[in-house]
Short mmCIF file of C-alpha atoms in Angstrom, two decimals:
data_model
loop_
_atom_site.label_atom_id
_atom_site.label_comp_id
_atom_site.label_asym_id
_atom_site.label_seq_id
_atom_site.Cartn_x
_atom_site.Cartn_y
_atom_site.Cartn_z
CA UNK W 1 -11.46 206.24 207.04
CA UNK W 2 -8.62 206.43 209.99
CA UNK W 3 -7.34 202.78 208.70
CA UNK W 4 -6.67 204.47 205.13
CA UNK W 5 -5.22 207.93 206.96
CA UNK W 6 -2.71 205.70 209.11
CA UNK W 7 -1.82 202.98 206.07
CA UNK W 8 -0.84 206.74 204.50
CA UNK W 9 0.90 207.77 207.45
CA UNK W 10 3.21 204.32 207.65
CA UNK W 11 3.43 204.80 203.84
CA UNK W 12 5.29 207.98 204.06
CA UNK W 13 7.40 207.14 206.65
CA UNK W 14 8.49 203.88 204.79
CA UNK W 15 9.92 206.06 202.14
CA UNK W 16 11.36 208.44 204.21
CA UNK W 17 13.29 205.45 206.26
CA UNK W 18 14.09 203.63 202.51
CA UNK W 19 15.53 207.37 201.70
CA UNK W 20 17.82 207.37 205.14
CA UNK W 21 18.72 204.04 204.25
CA UNK W 22 20.09 204.65 200.83
CA UNK W 23 22.30 207.68 201.49
CA UNK W 24 26.10 207.26 202.66
CA UNK W 25 25.47 208.76 205.75
CA UNK W 26 29.12 210.53 205.33
CA UNK W 27 27.84 212.89 202.67
CA UNK W 28 25.06 213.71 205.29
CA UNK W 29 26.95 216.75 206.50
CA UNK W 30 27.85 218.46 203.74
CA UNK W 31 26.18 221.88 202.83
CA UNK W 32 25.90 222.74 199.32
CA UNK W 33 25.69 226.28 198.26
CA UNK W 34 21.75 227.64 198.09
CA UNK W 35 21.12 225.67 201.25
CA UNK W 36 20.78 226.32 204.88
CA UNK W 37 20.91 222.69 206.31
CA UNK W 38 22.27 219.23 205.33
CA UNK W 39 20.86 215.78 204.78
CA UNK W 40 20.89 214.97 208.53
CA UNK W 41 19.57 218.03 209.96
CA UNK W 42 16.22 217.26 207.48
CA UNK W 43 15.73 213.64 208.69
CA UNK W 44 15.93 214.97 212.43
CA UNK W 45 13.96 217.67 211.52
CA UNK W 46 11.57 215.10 210.43
CA UNK W 47 11.57 213.57 213.31
CA UNK W 48 11.23 216.11 215.84
CA UNK W 49 8.23 217.87 214.08
CA UNK W 50 6.36 214.77 213.56
CA UNK W 51 6.69 214.03 217.69
CA UNK W 52 5.52 217.63 218.44
CA UNK W 53 2.54 217.89 216.03
CA UNK W 54 1.51 214.29 217.11
CA UNK W 55 2.90 214.21 220.80
CA UNK W 56 4.11 217.59 221.65
CA UNK W 57 0.67 219.80 220.56
CA UNK W 58 -1.88 217.36 222.88
CA UNK W 59 0.64 217.67 225.76
CA UNK W 60 1.70 214.25 225.75
CA UNK W 61 5.53 212.80 226.42
CA UNK W 62 7.25 213.64 223.80
CA UNK W 63 9.63 210.53 223.45
CA UNK W 64 12.50 211.68 221.51
CA UNK W 65 15.80 212.72 222.85
CA UNK W 66 16.29 216.30 224.35
CA UNK W 67 18.54 217.63 222.11
CA UNK W 68 16.46 216.74 219.21
CA UNK W 69 14.73 220.12 219.63
CA UNK W 70 17.32 222.22 220.08
CA UNK W 71 19.18 220.24 216.96
CA UNK W 72 16.47 219.85 214.67
CA UNK W 73 13.29 222.44 215.22
CA UNK W 74 12.36 225.17 212.70
CA UNK W 75 15.13 227.45 212.42
CA UNK W 76 18.19 225.18 213.91
CA UNK W 77 20.78 225.46 211.56
CA UNK W 78 24.17 222.63 211.57
CA UNK W 79 26.15 225.47 212.02
CA UNK W 80 25.09 226.66 215.21
CA UNK W 81 25.26 222.81 216.32
CA UNK W 82 27.76 222.77 219.74
CA UNK W 83 27.06 218.69 220.07
CA UNK W 84 27.54 216.18 218.13
CA UNK W 85 24.20 215.33 216.30
CA UNK W 86 23.15 211.21 215.94
CA UNK W 87 24.09 209.35 214.07
CA UNK W 88 21.77 208.00 211.18
CA UNK W 89 21.22 204.86 212.77
CA UNK W 90 19.83 206.55 215.96
CA UNK W 91 17.88 208.95 213.65
CA UNK W 92 16.80 205.77 211.62
CA UNK W 93 15.86 204.11 215.27
CA UNK W 94 13.42 207.03 216.32
CA UNK W 95 12.01 207.48 212.94
CA UNK W 96 10.59 203.34 213.10
CA UNK W 97 9.94 203.67 216.71
CA UNK W 98 8.05 206.87 216.77
CA UNK W 99 5.82 205.40 213.40
CA UNK W 100 4.54 202.36 215.74
CA UNK W 101 3.65 204.81 218.61
CA UNK W 102 1.67 206.84 216.02
CA UNK W 103 0.13 204.25 214.32
CA UNK W 104 -1.10 202.50 218.28
CA UNK W 105 -1.74 206.48 219.83
CA UNK W 106 -3.83 207.63 216.86
CA UNK W 107 -6.42 205.40 216.04
CA UNK W 108 -9.84 207.38 217.78
CA UNK W 109 -7.74 210.83 218.56
CA UNK W 110 -8.66 212.21 214.70
CA UNK W 111 -11.23 214.89 216.12
CA UNK W 112 -9.61 215.71 219.31
CA UNK W 113 -9.18 219.20 219.85
CA UNK W 114 -5.58 220.54 220.72
CA UNK W 115 -5.43 222.49 224.10
CA UNK W 116 -4.30 225.74 222.33
CA UNK W 117 -4.82 225.69 217.99
CA UNK W 118 -1.56 225.70 216.41
CA UNK W 119 -0.39 228.16 213.65
CA UNK W 120 2.64 226.90 211.81
CA UNK W 121 5.12 229.02 210.16
CA UNK W 122 2.70 229.29 207.48
CA UNK W 123 0.00 230.79 208.96
CA UNK W 124 -1.78 227.81 208.65
CA UNK W 125 -3.99 227.39 212.08
CA UNK W 126 -4.94 223.52 212.82
CA UNK W 127 -7.31 222.89 215.82
CA UNK W 128 -7.61 219.02 215.98
CA UNK W 129 -5.33 215.80 215.67
CA UNK W 130 -6.23 214.92 212.99
CA UNK W 131 -5.57 218.46 210.96
CA UNK W 132 -1.87 218.25 212.32
CA UNK W 133 -1.28 214.74 210.93
CA UNK W 134 -2.19 215.23 207.77
CA UNK W 135 -0.49 218.24 207.52
CA UNK W 136 2.45 216.23 209.06
CA UNK W 137 2.54 214.05 205.86
CA UNK W 138 3.18 216.82 203.85
CA UNK W 139 5.86 218.31 205.61
CA UNK W 140 7.88 215.10 205.61
CA UNK W 141 7.23 215.08 201.65
CA UNK W 142 8.70 218.36 201.49
CA UNK W 143 11.83 217.75 203.84
CA UNK W 144 12.47 214.26 201.68
CA UNK W 145 12.78 216.32 198.40
CA UNK W 146 15.17 218.45 200.06
CA UNK W 147 16.71 215.61 201.43
CA UNK W 148 17.11 214.61 197.59
CA UNK W 149 17.90 217.81 196.32
CA UNK W 150 20.87 217.28 198.55
CA UNK W 151 21.86 214.27 197.56
CA UNK W 152 21.91 215.29 193.73
CA UNK W 153 23.73 218.55 194.50
CA UNK W 154 26.36 216.72 196.50
CA UNK W 155 26.67 213.46 193.92
CA UNK W 156 27.25 216.12 191.86
CA UNK W 157 30.52 217.59 192.56
#
């Protein structure tokens, strides 16, 4: 079953990587009416939250740039950025490298308990590595759908 879950993680991330390649970076900072964030923020958010869920909650080193938390954590907004965000190429590299690290890190750890249970913003509490990894697939898919909605809206201008 672990191999099936890891394969699913790779499939979800591959969809994210392919979506990133299809969107022109020059439109990625547009925030259409009715949206809080832009396309770049959503891709960076996927990378940051995945890192936090799989590595950060276990007390493992998070191997993404430190500024990702200030730029892409829940509740942040591009309108409040004081620094230049990473390019699509940088985010793509993070996403690809992260997928490989998770694939190497996660086997045999699905039942490991988190040092402290984690409750997300929706009020759902997770207790194990497997639970947060499985939730991360849902989270990533939600943001890919948001990215697609943003792209359709921007393209219709």
